[in-house]
PDB file of N, CA and C in Angstrom:
ATOM      1  N   MET A   1    -199.584 -75.624-114.402  1.00 57.00           N
ATOM      2  CA  MET A   1    -198.825 -74.568-115.065  1.00 57.00           C
ATOM      3  C   MET A   1    -199.794 -73.622-115.765  1.00 57.00           C
ATOM      4  N   PHE A   2    -199.509 -72.349-115.683  1.00 66.00           N
ATOM      5  CA  PHE A   2    -200.362 -71.332-116.268  1.00 66.00           C
ATOM      6  C   PHE A   2    -199.868 -70.986-117.667  1.00 66.00           C
ATOM      7  N   SER A   3    -200.823 -70.777-118.584  1.00 83.00           N
ATOM      8  CA  SER A   3    -200.494 -70.405-119.948  1.00 83.00           C
ATOM      9  C   SER A   3    -200.366 -68.885-120.027  1.00 83.00           C
ATOM     10  N   ASP A   4    -199.281 -68.432-120.662  1.00 87.00           N
ATOM     11  CA  ASP A   4    -199.098 -66.990-120.850  1.00 87.00           C
ATOM     12  C   ASP A   4    -200.274 -66.396-121.619  1.00 87.00           C
ATOM     13  N   ASP A   5    -200.764 -67.130-122.616  1.00 91.00           N
ATOM     14  CA  ASP A   5    -201.888 -66.638-123.419  1.00 91.00           C
ATOM     15  C   ASP A   5    -203.129 -66.418-122.557  1.00 91.00           C
ATOM     16  N   GLN A   6    -203.398 -67.341-121.641  1.00 93.00           N
ATOM     17  CA  GLN A   6    -204.563 -67.198-120.766  1.00 93.00           C
ATOM     18  C   GLN A   6    -204.396 -66.002-119.827  1.00 93.00           C
ATOM     19  N   VAL A   7    -203.186 -65.806-119.330  1.00 93.00           N
ATOM     20  CA  VAL A   7    -202.933 -64.670-118.432  1.00 93.00           C
ATOM     21  C   VAL A   7    -203.079 -63.358-119.183  1.00 93.00           C
ATOM     22  N   PHE A   8    -202.485 -63.266-120.380  1.00 93.00           N
ATOM     23  CA  PHE A   8    -202.611 -62.041-121.168  1.00 93.00           C
ATOM     24  C   PHE A   8    -204.069 -61.777-121.550  1.00 93.00           C
ATOM     25  N   LYS A   9    -204.803 -62.829-121.906  1.00 94.00           N
ATOM     26  CA  LYS A   9    -206.223 -62.668-122.232  1.00 94.00           C
ATOM     27  C   LYS A   9    -206.986 -62.146-121.017  1.00 94.00           C
ATOM     28  N   ALA A  10    -206.703 -62.713-119.853  1.00 95.00           N
ATOM     29  CA  ALA A  10    -207.394 -62.293-118.636  1.00 95.00           C
ATOM     30  C   ALA A  10    -207.074 -60.839-118.290  1.00 95.00           C
ATOM     31  N   LEU A  11    -205.838 -60.448-118.473  1.00 94.00           N
ATOM     32  CA  LEU A  11    -205.429 -59.072-118.150  1.00 94.00           C
ATOM     33  C   LEU A  11    -205.841 -58.076-119.225  1.00 94.00           C
ATOM     34  N   GLY A  12    -206.263 -58.570-120.384  1.00 95.00           N
ATOM     35  CA  GLY A  12    -206.618 -57.700-121.501  1.00 95.00           C
ATOM     36  C   GLY A  12    -207.953 -56.991-121.353  1.00 95.00           C
ATOM     37  N   ASP A  13    -208.726 -57.332-120.338  1.00 96.00           N
ATOM     38  CA  ASP A  13    -210.040 -56.724-120.149  1.00 96.00           C
ATOM     39  C   ASP A  13    -210.030 -55.834-118.904  1.00 96.00           C
ATOM     40  N   SER A  14    -210.534 -54.615-119.029  1.00 95.00           N
ATOM     41  CA  SER A  14    -210.498 -53.661-117.911  1.00 95.00           C
ATOM     42  C   SER A  14    -211.358 -54.118-116.726  1.00 95.00           C
ATOM     43  N   SER A  15    -212.470 -54.801-116.993  1.00 96.00           N
ATOM     44  CA  SER A  15    -213.309 -55.291-115.892  1.00 96.00           C
ATOM     45  C   SER A  15    -212.585 -56.358-115.085  1.00 96.00           C
ATOM     46  N   ARG A  16    -211.844 -57.225-115.764  1.00 96.00           N
ATOM     47  CA  ARG A  16    -211.090 -58.255-115.051  1.00 96.00           C
ATOM     48  C   ARG A  16    -209.934 -57.641-114.269  1.00 96.00           C
ATOM     49  N   ARG A  17    -209.290 -56.626-114.859  1.00 96.00           N
ATOM     50  CA  ARG A  17    -208.226 -55.942-114.104  1.00 96.00           C
ATOM     51  C   ARG A  17    -208.803 -55.267-112.874  1.00 96.00           C
ATOM     52  N   PHE A  18    -210.009 -54.712-112.991  1.00 97.00           N
ATOM     53  CA  PHE A  18    -210.653 -54.080-111.842  1.00 97.00           C
ATOM     54  C   PHE A  18    -210.978 -55.124-110.773  1.00 97.00           C
ATOM     55  N   LEU A  19    -211.436 -56.306-111.187  1.00 97.00           N
ATOM     56  CA  LEU A  19    -211.698 -57.380-110.221  1.00 97.00           C
ATOM     57  C   LEU A  19    -210.409 -57.762-109.485  1.00 97.00           C
ATOM     58  N   LEU A  20    -209.313 -57.850-110.212  1.00 97.00           N
ATOM     59  CA  LEU A  20    -208.031 -58.155-109.572  1.00 97.00           C
ATOM     60  C   LEU A  20    -207.635 -57.055-108.592  1.00 97.00           C
ATOM     61  N   HIS A  21    -207.891 -55.806-108.969  1.00 96.00           N
ATOM     62  CA  HIS A  21    -207.601 -54.690-108.071  1.00 96.00           C
ATOM     63  C   HIS A  21    -208.445 -54.784-106.797  1.00 96.00           C
ATOM     64  N   LEU A  22    -209.720 -55.129-106.945  1.00 97.00           N
ATOM     65  CA  LEU A  22    -210.586 -55.283-105.773  1.00 97.00           C
ATOM     66  C   LEU A  22    -210.059 -56.375-104.847  1.00 97.00           C
ATOM     67  N   LEU A  23    -209.591 -57.468-105.430  1.00 97.00           N
ATOM     68  CA  LEU A  23    -209.048 -58.556-104.611  1.00 97.00           C
ATOM     69  C   LEU A  23    -207.691 -58.193-104.031  1.00 97.00           C
ATOM     70  N   PHE A  24    -206.950 -57.326-104.714  1.00 96.00           N
ATOM     71  CA  PHE A  24    -205.679 -56.858-104.165  1.00 96.00           C
ATOM     72  C   PHE A  24    -205.924 -55.989-102.928  1.00 96.00           C
ATOM     73  N   THR A  25    -206.938 -55.124-103.005  1.00 96.00           N
ATOM     74  CA  THR A  25    -207.210 -54.230-101.870  1.00 96.00           C
ATOM     75  C   THR A  25    -207.832 -54.972-100.693  1.00 96.00           C
ATOM     76  N   ARG A  26    -208.661 -55.992-100.989  1.00 96.00           N
ATOM     77  CA  ARG A  26    -209.239 -56.809 -99.904  1.00 96.00           C
ATOM     78  C   ARG A  26    -209.456 -58.211-100.446  1.00 96.00           C
ATOM     79  N   ASP A  27    -208.564 -59.091-100.073  1.00 95.00           N
ATOM     80  CA  ASP A  27    -208.601 -60.469-100.556  1.00 95.00           C
ATOM     81  C   ASP A  27    -209.716 -61.249 -99.876  1.00 95.00           C
ATOM     82  N   GLY A  28    -210.199 -62.286-100.531  1.00 95.00           N
ATOM     83  CA  GLY A  28    -211.189 -63.164 -99.938  1.00 95.00           C
ATOM     84  C   GLY A  28    -212.605 -62.634 -99.988  1.00 95.00           C
ATOM     85  N   GLN A  29    -213.020 -62.082-101.117  1.00 96.00           N
ATOM     86  CA  GLN A  29    -214.371 -61.544-101.258  1.00 96.00           C
ATOM     87  C   GLN A  29    -215.285 -62.561-101.935  1.00 96.00           C
ATOM     88  N   THR A  30    -216.560 -62.473-101.601  1.00 95.00           N
ATOM     89  CA  THR A  30    -217.565 -63.330-102.230  1.00 95.00           C
ATOM     90  C   THR A  30    -218.006 -62.709-103.552  1.00 95.00           C
ATOM     91  N   LEU A  31    -218.737 -63.496-104.321  1.00 95.00           N
ATOM     92  CA  LEU A  31    -219.276 -63.001-105.589  1.00 95.00           C
ATOM     93  C   LEU A  31    -220.169 -61.786-105.360  1.00 95.00           C
ATOM     94  N   GLY A  32    -221.010 -61.838-104.342  1.00 95.00           N
ATOM     95  CA  GLY A  32    -221.902 -60.717-104.045  1.00 95.00           C
ATOM     96  C   GLY A  32    -221.149 -59.444-103.712  1.00 95.00           C
ATOM     97  N   GLU A  33    -220.058 -59.571-102.953  1.00 96.00           N
ATOM     98  CA  GLU A  33    -219.255 -58.389-102.610  1.00 96.00           C
ATOM     99  C   GLU A  33    -218.595 -57.802-103.850  1.00 96.00           C
ATOM    100  N   LEU A  34    -218.089 -58.656-104.708  1.00 96.00           N
ATOM    101  CA  LEU A  34    -217.449 -58.174-105.929  1.00 96.00           C
ATOM    102  C   LEU A  34    -218.467 -57.556-106.870  1.00 96.00           C
ATOM    103  N   GLU A  35    -219.620 -58.206-106.988  1.00 95.00           N
ATOM    104  CA  GLU A  35    -220.680 -57.724-107.879  1.00 95.00           C
ATOM    105  C   GLU A  35    -221.168 -56.339-107.465  1.00 95.00           C
ATOM    106  N   SER A  36    -221.231 -56.086-106.174  1.00 95.00           N
ATOM    107  CA  SER A  36    -221.746 -54.802-105.693  1.00 95.00           C
ATOM    108  C   SER A  36    -220.848 -53.628-106.080  1.00 95.00           C
ATOM    109  N   GLN A  37    -219.607 -53.912-106.465  1.00 94.00           N
ATOM    110  CA  GLN A  37    -218.666 -52.846-106.808  1.00 94.00           C
ATOM    111  C   GLN A  37    -218.493 -52.674-108.316  1.00 94.00           C
ATOM    112  N   LEU A  38    -219.250 -53.451-109.099  1.00 93.00           N
ATOM    113  CA  LEU A  38    -219.181 -53.360-110.557  1.00 93.00           C
ATOM    114  C   LEU A  38    -220.553 -53.051-111.128  1.00 93.00           C
ATOM    115  N   ALA A  39    -220.565 -52.341-112.231  1.00 92.00           N
ATOM    116  CA  ALA A  39    -221.833 -52.015-112.904  1.00 92.00           C
ATOM    117  C   ALA A  39    -222.116 -53.063-113.972  1.00 92.00           C
ATOM    118  N   MET A  40    -222.317 -54.310-113.519  1.00 93.00           N
ATOM    119  CA  MET A  40    -222.675 -55.387-114.451  1.00 93.00           C
ATOM    120  C   MET A  40    -223.468 -56.442-113.700  1.00 93.00           C
ATOM    121  N   THR A  41    -224.055 -57.339-114.443  1.00 94.00           N
ATOM    122  CA  THR A  41    -224.887 -58.372-113.831  1.00 94.00           C
ATOM    123  C   THR A  41    -224.036 -59.387-113.078  1.00 94.00           C
ATOM    124  N   ARG A  42    -224.698 -60.134-112.222  1.00 94.00           N
ATOM    125  CA  ARG A  42    -224.031 -61.206-111.478  1.00 94.00           C
ATOM    126  C   ARG A  42    -223.427 -62.221-112.454  1.00 94.00           C
ATOM    127  N   PHE A  43    -224.177 -62.526-113.516  1.00 96.00           N
ATOM    128  CA  PHE A  43    -223.685 -63.465-114.523  1.00 96.00           C
ATOM    129  C   PHE A  43    -222.416 -62.936-115.195  1.00 96.00           C
ATOM    130  N   GLY A  44    -222.385 -61.649-115.487  1.00 96.00           N
ATOM    131  CA  GLY A  44    -221.200 -61.040-116.097  1.00 96.00           C
ATOM    132  C   GLY A  44    -219.979 -61.145-115.205  1.00 96.00           C
ATOM    133  N   VAL A  45    -220.164 -60.888-113.912  1.00 96.00           N
ATOM    134  CA  VAL A  45    -219.052 -60.984-112.955  1.00 96.00           C
ATOM    135  C   VAL A  45    -218.571 -62.430-112.884  1.00 96.00           C
ATOM    136  N   MET A  46    -219.520 -63.374-112.856  1.00 96.00           N
ATOM    137  CA  MET A  46    -219.154 -64.793-112.807  1.00 96.00           C
ATOM    138  C   MET A  46    -218.342 -65.198-114.037  1.00 96.00           C
ATOM    139  N   LYS A  47    -218.724 -64.689-115.186  1.00 97.00           N
ATOM    140  CA  LYS A  47    -218.021 -64.992-116.430  1.00 97.00           C
ATOM    141  C   LYS A  47    -216.581 -64.477-116.381  1.00 97.00           C
ATOM    142  N   HIS A  48    -216.396 -63.251-115.894  1.00 97.00           N
ATOM    143  CA  HIS A  48    -215.050 -62.679-115.771  1.00 97.00           C
ATOM    144  C   HIS A  48    -214.228 -63.451-114.741  1.00 97.00           C
ATOM    145  N   LEU A  49    -214.843 -63.822-113.629  1.00 97.00           N
ATOM    146  CA  LEU A  49    -214.122 -64.588-112.615  1.00 97.00           C
ATOM    147  C   LEU A  49    -213.689 -65.947-113.156  1.00 97.00           C
ATOM    148  N   ARG A  50    -214.517 -66.557-113.994  1.00 97.00           N
ATOM    149  CA  ARG A  50    -214.165 -67.845-114.595  1.00 97.00           C
ATOM    150  C   ARG A  50    -212.905 -67.716-115.456  1.00 97.00           C
ATOM    151  N   VAL A  51    -212.806 -66.638-116.232  1.00 97.00           N
ATOM    152  CA  VAL A  51    -211.616 -66.406-117.061  1.00 97.00           C
ATOM    153  C   VAL A  51    -210.387 -66.211-116.173  1.00 97.00           C
ATOM    154  N   LEU A  52    -210.549 -65.443-115.075  1.00 97.00           N
ATOM    155  CA  LEU A  52    -209.443 -65.209-114.147  1.00 97.00           C
ATOM    156  C   LEU A  52    -209.013 -66.499-113.457  1.00 97.00           C
ATOM    157  N   GLU A  53    -209.977 -67.345-113.108  1.00 96.00           N
ATOM    158  CA  GLU A  53    -209.656 -68.631-112.484  1.00 96.00           C
ATOM    159  C   GLU A  53    -208.919 -69.536-113.466  1.00 96.00           C
ATOM    160  N   LYS A  54    -209.378 -69.580-114.707  1.00 95.00           N
ATOM    161  CA  LYS A  54    -208.746 -70.417-115.726  1.00 95.00           C
ATOM    162  C   LYS A  54    -207.295 -70.008-115.952  1.00 95.00           C
ATOM    163  N   ALA A  55    -207.017 -68.701-115.852  1.00 95.00           N
ATOM    164  CA  ALA A  55    -205.651 -68.192-116.009  1.00 95.00           C
ATOM    165  C   ALA A  55    -204.830 -68.362-114.738  1.00 95.00           C
ATOM    166  N   GLY A  56    -205.465 -68.777-113.654  1.00 95.00           N
ATOM    167  CA  GLY A  56    -204.749 -68.971-112.396  1.00 95.00           C
ATOM    168  C   GLY A  56    -204.567 -67.696-111.588  1.00 95.00           C
ATOM    169  N   LEU A  57    -205.209 -66.606-112.001  1.00 96.00           N
ATOM    170  CA  LEU A  57    -205.056 -65.327-111.307  1.00 96.00           C
ATOM    171  C   LEU A  57    -205.974 -65.211-110.093  1.00 96.00           C
ATOM    172  N   VAL A  58    -207.006 -66.027-110.043  1.00 97.00           N
ATOM    173  CA  VAL A  58    -207.933 -66.047-108.912  1.00 97.00           C
ATOM    174  C   VAL A  58    -208.097 -67.503-108.473  1.00 97.00           C
ATOM    175  N   VAL A  59    -208.000 -67.721-107.180  1.00 96.00           N
ATOM    176  CA  VAL A  59    -208.282 -69.041-106.611  1.00 96.00           C
ATOM    177  C   VAL A  59    -209.460 -68.885-105.659  1.00 96.00           C
ATOM    178  N   THR A  60    -210.217 -69.954-105.509  1.00 96.00           N
ATOM    179  CA  THR A  60    -211.416 -69.885-104.673  1.00 96.00           C
ATOM    180  C   THR A  60    -211.346 -70.902-103.550  1.00 96.00           C
ATOM    181  N   ARG A  61    -212.120 -70.606-102.508  1.00 96.00           N
ATOM    182  CA  ARG A  61    -212.248 -71.518-101.378  1.00 96.00           C
ATOM    183  C   ARG A  61    -213.685 -71.462-100.898  1.00 96.00           C
ATOM    184  N   ARG A  62    -214.277 -72.596-100.735  1.00 95.00           N
ATOM    185  CA  ARG A  62    -215.649 -72.660-100.230  1.00 95.00           C
ATOM    186  C   ARG A  62    -215.629 -72.745 -98.715  1.00 95.00           C
ATOM    187  N   SER A  63    -216.581 -72.046 -98.125  1.00 93.00           N
ATOM    188  CA  SER A  63    -216.801 -72.116 -96.683  1.00 93.00           C
ATOM    189  C   SER A  63    -218.316 -72.125 -96.494  1.00 93.00           C
ATOM    190  N   GLY A  64    -218.862 -73.321 -96.268  1.00 93.00           N
ATOM    191  CA  GLY A  64    -220.313 -73.437 -96.193  1.00 93.00           C
ATOM    192  C   GLY A  64    -220.920 -73.171 -97.556  1.00 93.00           C
ATOM    193  N   ARG A  65    -221.863 -72.248 -97.587  1.00 93.00           N
ATOM    194  CA  ARG A  65    -222.522 -71.904 -98.857  1.00 93.00           C
ATOM    195  C   ARG A  65    -221.795 -70.814 -99.623  1.00 93.00           C
ATOM    196  N   GLU A  66    -220.811 -70.187 -98.995  1.00 94.00           N
ATOM    197  CA  GLU A  66    -220.117 -69.076 -99.638  1.00 94.00           C
ATOM    198  C   GLU A  66    -218.842 -69.536-100.328  1.00 94.00           C
ATOM    199  N   LYS A  67    -218.522 -68.849-101.402  1.00 95.00           N
ATOM    200  CA  LYS A  67    -217.304 -69.103-102.164  1.00 95.00           C
ATOM    201  C   LYS A  67    -216.473 -67.826-102.130  1.00 95.00           C
ATOM    202  N   PHE A  68    -215.292 -67.907-101.571  1.00 97.00           N
ATOM    203  CA  PHE A  68    -214.418 -66.743-101.436  1.00 97.00           C
ATOM    204  C   PHE A  68    -213.371 -66.762-102.547  1.00 97.00           C
ATOM    205  N   HIS A  69    -213.106 -65.576-103.081  1.00 97.00           N
ATOM    206  CA  HIS A  69    -212.164 -65.415-104.187  1.00 97.00           C
ATOM    207  C   HIS A  69    -210.907 -64.718-103.669  1.00 97.00           C
ATOM    208  N   PHE A  70    -209.758 -65.259-104.070  1.00 97.00           N
ATOM    209  CA  PHE A  70    -208.474 -64.734-103.631  1.00 97.00           C
ATOM    210  C   PHE A  70    -207.581 -64.466-104.835  1.00 97.00           C
ATOM    211  N   LEU A  71    -206.793 -63.409-104.739  1.00 96.00           N
ATOM    212  CA  LEU A  71    -205.846 -63.049-105.784  1.00 96.00           C
ATOM    213  C   LEU A  71    -204.645 -63.992-105.723  1.00 96.00           C
ATOM    214  N   ASN A  72    -204.219 -64.474-106.871  1.00 96.00           N
ATOM    215  CA  ASN A  72    -202.993 -65.254-106.991  1.00 96.00           C
ATOM    216  C   ASN A  72    -202.083 -64.502-107.951  1.00 96.00           C
ATOM    217  N   ALA A  73    -201.082 -63.831-107.434  1.00 93.00           N
ATOM    218  CA  ALA A  73    -200.215 -62.988-108.261  1.00 93.00           C
ATOM    219  C   ALA A  73    -199.074 -63.764-108.917  1.00 93.00           C
ATOM    220  N   VAL A  74    -198.956 -65.057-108.658  1.00 93.00           N
ATOM    221  CA  VAL A  74    -197.850 -65.844-109.203  1.00 93.00           C
ATOM    222  C   VAL A  74    -197.799 -65.804-110.735  1.00 93.00           C
ATOM    223  N   PRO A  75    -198.918 -66.004-111.448  1.00 93.00           N
ATOM    224  CA  PRO A  75    -198.823 -65.946-112.918  1.00 93.00           C
ATOM    225  C   PRO A  75    -198.342 -64.586-113.439  1.00 93.00           C
ATOM    226  N   ILE A  76    -198.745 -63.517-112.772  1.00 90.00           N
ATOM    227  CA  ILE A  76    -198.294 -62.182-113.188  1.00 90.00           C
ATOM    228  C   ILE A  76    -196.790 -62.059-112.949  1.00 90.00           C
ATOM    229  N   ARG A  77    -196.326 -62.582-111.831  1.00 89.00           N
ATOM    230  CA  ARG A  77    -194.893 -62.529-111.513  1.00 89.00           C
ATOM    231  C   ARG A  77    -194.084 -63.338-112.526  1.00 89.00           C
ATOM    232  N   LEU A  78    -194.606 -64.499-112.912  1.00 88.00           N
ATOM    233  CA  LEU A  78    -193.908 -65.320-113.906  1.00 88.00           C
ATOM    234  C   LEU A  78    -193.811 -64.593-115.244  1.00 88.00           C
ATOM    235  N   ILE A  79    -194.875 -63.917-115.624  1.00 84.00           N
ATOM    236  CA  ILE A  79    -194.850 -63.112-116.863  1.00 84.00           C
ATOM    237  C   ILE A  79    -193.827 -61.987-116.718  1.00 84.00           C
ATOM    238  N   HIS A  80    -193.828 -61.342-115.577  1.00 81.00           N
ATOM    239  CA  HIS A  80    -192.872 -60.257-115.318  1.00 81.00           C
ATOM    240  C   HIS A  80    -191.445 -60.772-115.452  1.00 81.00           C
ATOM    241  N   ASP A  81    -191.156 -61.888-114.798  1.00 81.00           N
ATOM    242  CA  ASP A  81    -189.804 -62.428-114.839  1.00 81.00           C
ATOM    243  C   ASP A  81    -189.398 -62.837-116.248  1.00 81.00           C
ATOM    244  N   ARG A  82    -190.353 -63.370-116.995  1.00 81.00           N
ATOM    245  CA  ARG A  82    -190.035 -63.863-118.339  1.00 81.00           C
ATOM    246  C   ARG A  82    -189.957 -62.762-119.388  1.00 81.00           C
ATOM    247  N   TRP A  83    -190.869 -61.787-119.322  1.00 76.00           N
ATOM    248  CA  TRP A  83    -190.984 -60.821-120.407  1.00 76.00           C
ATOM    249  C   TRP A  83    -190.455 -59.437-120.090  1.00 76.00           C
ATOM    250  N   ILE A  84    -190.382 -59.082-118.832  1.00 70.00           N
ATOM    251  CA  ILE A  84    -189.983 -57.718-118.490  1.00 70.00           C
ATOM    252  C   ILE A  84    -188.602 -57.684-117.869  1.00 70.00           C
ATOM    253  N   ASP A  85    -188.363 -58.554-116.916  1.00 68.00           N
ATOM    254  CA  ASP A  85    -187.105 -58.542-116.175  1.00 68.00           C
ATOM    255  C   ASP A  85    -185.878 -58.640-117.064  1.00 68.00           C
ATOM    256  N   LYS A  86    -185.911 -59.519-118.048  1.00 70.00           N
ATOM    257  CA  LYS A  86    -184.709 -59.720-118.862  1.00 70.00           C
ATOM    258  C   LYS A  86    -184.329 -58.481-119.666  1.00 70.00           C
ATOM    259  N   TYR A  87    -185.300 -57.620-119.951  1.00 68.00           N
ATOM    260  CA  TYR A  87    -185.000 -56.404-120.692  1.00 68.00           C
ATOM    261  C   TYR A  87    -184.509 -55.275-119.785  1.00 68.00           C
ATOM    262  N   ARG A  88    -184.733 -55.413-118.499  1.00 70.00           N
ATOM    263  CA  ARG A  88    -184.356 -54.363-117.558  1.00 70.00           C
ATOM    264  C   ARG A  88    -183.114 -54.725-116.754  1.00 70.00           C
ATOM    265  N   GLU A  89    -182.575 -55.911-116.930  1.00 69.00           N
ATOM    266  CA  GLU A  89    -181.468 -56.386-116.111  1.00 69.00           C
ATOM    267  C   GLU A  89    -180.260 -55.453-116.141  1.00 69.00           C
ATOM    268  N   ARG A  90    -179.892 -54.958-117.325  1.00 75.00           N
ATOM    269  CA  ARG A  90    -178.722 -54.082-117.434  1.00 75.00           C
ATOM    270  C   ARG A  90    -178.907 -52.789-116.649  1.00 75.00           C
ATOM    271  N   GLN A  91    -180.110 -52.173-116.750  1.00 76.00           N
ATOM    272  CA  GLN A  91    -180.345 -50.920-116.050  1.00 76.00           C
ATOM    273  C   GLN A  91    -180.313 -51.123-114.526  1.00 76.00           C
ATOM    274  N   VAL A  92    -180.933 -52.187-114.067  1.00 72.00           N
ATOM    275  CA  VAL A  92    -180.979 -52.444-112.628  1.00 72.00           C
ATOM    276  C   VAL A  92    -179.597 -52.749-112.092  1.00 72.00           C
ATOM    277  N   SER A  93    -178.821 -53.541-112.809  1.00 77.00           N
ATOM    278  CA  SER A  93    -177.473 -53.847-112.327  1.00 77.00           C
ATOM    279  C   SER A  93    -176.591 -52.603-112.344  1.00 77.00           C
ATOM    280  N   ALA A  94    -176.781 -51.725-113.320  1.00 82.00           N
ATOM    281  CA  ALA A  94    -176.013 -50.476-113.354  1.00 82.00           C
ATOM    282  C   ALA A  94    -176.354 -49.600-112.159  1.00 82.00           C
ATOM    283  N   LEU A  95    -177.646 -49.514-111.810  1.00 80.00           N
ATOM    284  CA  LEU A  95    -178.041 -48.736-110.639  1.00 80.00           C
ATOM    285  C   LEU A  95    -177.502 -49.354-109.345  1.00 80.00           C
ATOM    286  N   ALA A  96    -177.512 -50.670-109.256  1.00 82.00           N
ATOM    287  CA  ALA A  96    -176.975 -51.343-108.069  1.00 82.00           C
ATOM    288  C   ALA A  96    -175.479 -51.079-107.945  1.00 82.00           C
ATOM    289  N   ASP A  97    -174.751 -51.146-109.069  1.00 85.00           N
ATOM    290  CA  ASP A  97    -173.315 -50.853-109.053  1.00 85.00           C
ATOM    291  C   ASP A  97    -173.046 -49.408-108.639  1.00 85.00           C
ATOM    292  N   LEU A  98    -173.841 -48.473-109.141  1.00 85.00           N
ATOM    293  CA  LEU A  98    -173.704 -47.070-108.776  1.00 85.00           C
ATOM    294  C   LEU A  98    -173.951 -46.874-107.280  1.00 85.00           C
ATOM    295  N   LYS A  99    -174.972 -47.513-106.754  1.00 85.00           N
ATOM    296  CA  LYS A  99    -175.294 -47.413-105.317  1.00 85.00           C
ATOM    297  C   LYS A  99    -174.127 -47.910-104.471  1.00 85.00           C
ATOM    298  N   ILE A 100    -173.573 -49.064-104.846  1.00 86.00           N
ATOM    299  CA  ILE A 100    -172.449 -49.624-104.095  1.00 86.00           C
ATOM    300  C   ILE A 100    -171.244 -48.703-104.180  1.00 86.00           C
ATOM    301  N   SER A 101    -171.000 -48.177-105.365  1.00 84.00           N
ATOM    302  CA  SER A 101    -169.867 -47.269-105.573  1.00 84.00           C
ATOM    303  C   SER A 101    -170.004 -46.003-104.732  1.00 84.00           C
ATOM    304  N   LEU A 102    -171.196 -45.413-104.734  1.00 83.00           N
ATOM    305  CA  LEU A 102    -171.403 -44.175-103.980  1.00 83.00           C
ATOM    306  C   LEU A 102    -171.363 -44.414-102.480  1.00 83.00           C
ATOM    307  N   GLU A 103    -171.899 -45.532-102.039  1.00 83.00           N
ATOM    308  CA  GLU A 103    -171.903 -45.815-100.602  1.00 83.00           C
ATOM    309  C   GLU A 103    -170.537 -46.207-100.071  1.00 83.00           C
ATOM    310  N   SER A 104    -169.640 -46.678-100.932  1.00 80.00           N
ATOM    311  CA  SER A 104    -168.323 -47.090-100.475  1.00 80.00           C
ATOM    312  C   SER A 104    -167.377 -45.900-100.313  1.00 80.00           C
ATOM    313  N   LYS A 105    -167.668 -44.796-100.957  1.00 69.00           N
ATOM    314  CA  LYS A 105    -166.837 -43.599-100.839  1.00 69.00           C
ATOM    315  C   LYS A 105    -167.261 -42.793 -99.624  1.00 69.00           C
ATOM    316  N   LYS A 106    -166.292 -42.218 -98.978  1.00 64.00           N
ATOM    317  CA  LYS A 106    -166.574 -41.393 -97.812  1.00 64.00           C
ATOM    318  C   LYS A 106    -167.136 -40.060 -98.306  1.00 64.00           C
ATOM    319  N   TRP A 107    -168.305 -39.728 -97.817  1.00 60.00           N
ATOM    320  CA  TRP A 107    -168.953 -38.492 -98.237  1.00 60.00           C
ATOM    321  C   TRP A 107    -168.504 -37.367 -97.330  1.00 60.00           C
ATOM    322  N   MET A 108    -168.070 -36.276 -97.919  1.00 62.00           N
ATOM    323  CA  MET A 108    -167.621 -35.107 -97.167  1.00 62.00           C
ATOM    324  C   MET A 108    -168.470 -33.927 -97.585  1.00 62.00           C
ATOM    325  N   PRO A 109    -169.157 -33.310 -96.638  1.00 61.00           N
ATOM    326  CA  PRO A 109    -169.950 -32.131 -97.006  1.00 61.00           C
ATOM    327  C   PRO A 109    -169.042 -30.995 -97.445  1.00 61.00           C
ATOM    328  N   SER A 110    -169.495 -30.233 -98.407  1.00 62.00           N
ATOM    329  CA  SER A 110    -168.681 -29.101 -98.875  1.00 62.00           C
ATOM    330  C   SER A 110    -168.720 -28.009 -97.832  1.00 62.00           C
ATOM    331  N   LYS A 111    -167.643 -27.212 -97.807  1.00 66.00           N
ATOM    332  CA  LYS A 111    -167.566 -26.118 -96.851  1.00 66.00           C
ATOM    333  C   LYS A 111    -168.488 -24.999 -97.295  1.00 66.00           C
ATOM    334  N   LYS A 112    -169.171 -24.441 -96.335  1.00 64.00           N
ATOM    335  CA  LYS A 112    -170.099 -23.356 -96.633  1.00 64.00           C
ATOM    336  C   LYS A 112    -169.316 -22.068 -96.870  1.00 64.00           C
ATOM    337  N   ARG A 113    -169.634 -21.416 -97.949  1.00 62.00           N
ATOM    338  CA  ARG A 113    -168.947 -20.162 -98.269  1.00 62.00           C
ATOM    339  C   ARG A 113    -169.741 -18.993 -97.726  1.00 62.00           C
ATOM    340  N   ALA A 114    -169.057 -18.023 -97.257  1.00 58.00           N
ATOM    341  CA  ALA A 114    -169.700 -16.854 -96.675  1.00 58.00           C
ATOM    342  C   ALA A 114    -169.991 -15.796 -97.683  1.00 58.00           C
TER     343      ALA A 114
END
């Protein structure tokens, strides 16, 4: 189980959010590939990846000597469902009701006036 505090801490840093963005655009990158896209040392990237792994936002897989990093969006989704969704439920259901209401009525184009 992922801790909300660990996820919020991990997302609280712009470098870690950028690492997540890099993994979102191309999943399964090595440390060297990620490091080449950041202006920080290899040790710095490793430190940020460790925080992301601890929060469950990044999972790794070894293949030979290489370690590949993958985005795990589940903790972010759980935070979304817990903290954001419940506040938006009324608006979304109102829009869904409006959509159903409008689609159930027969639409008639207005007559063009000369």
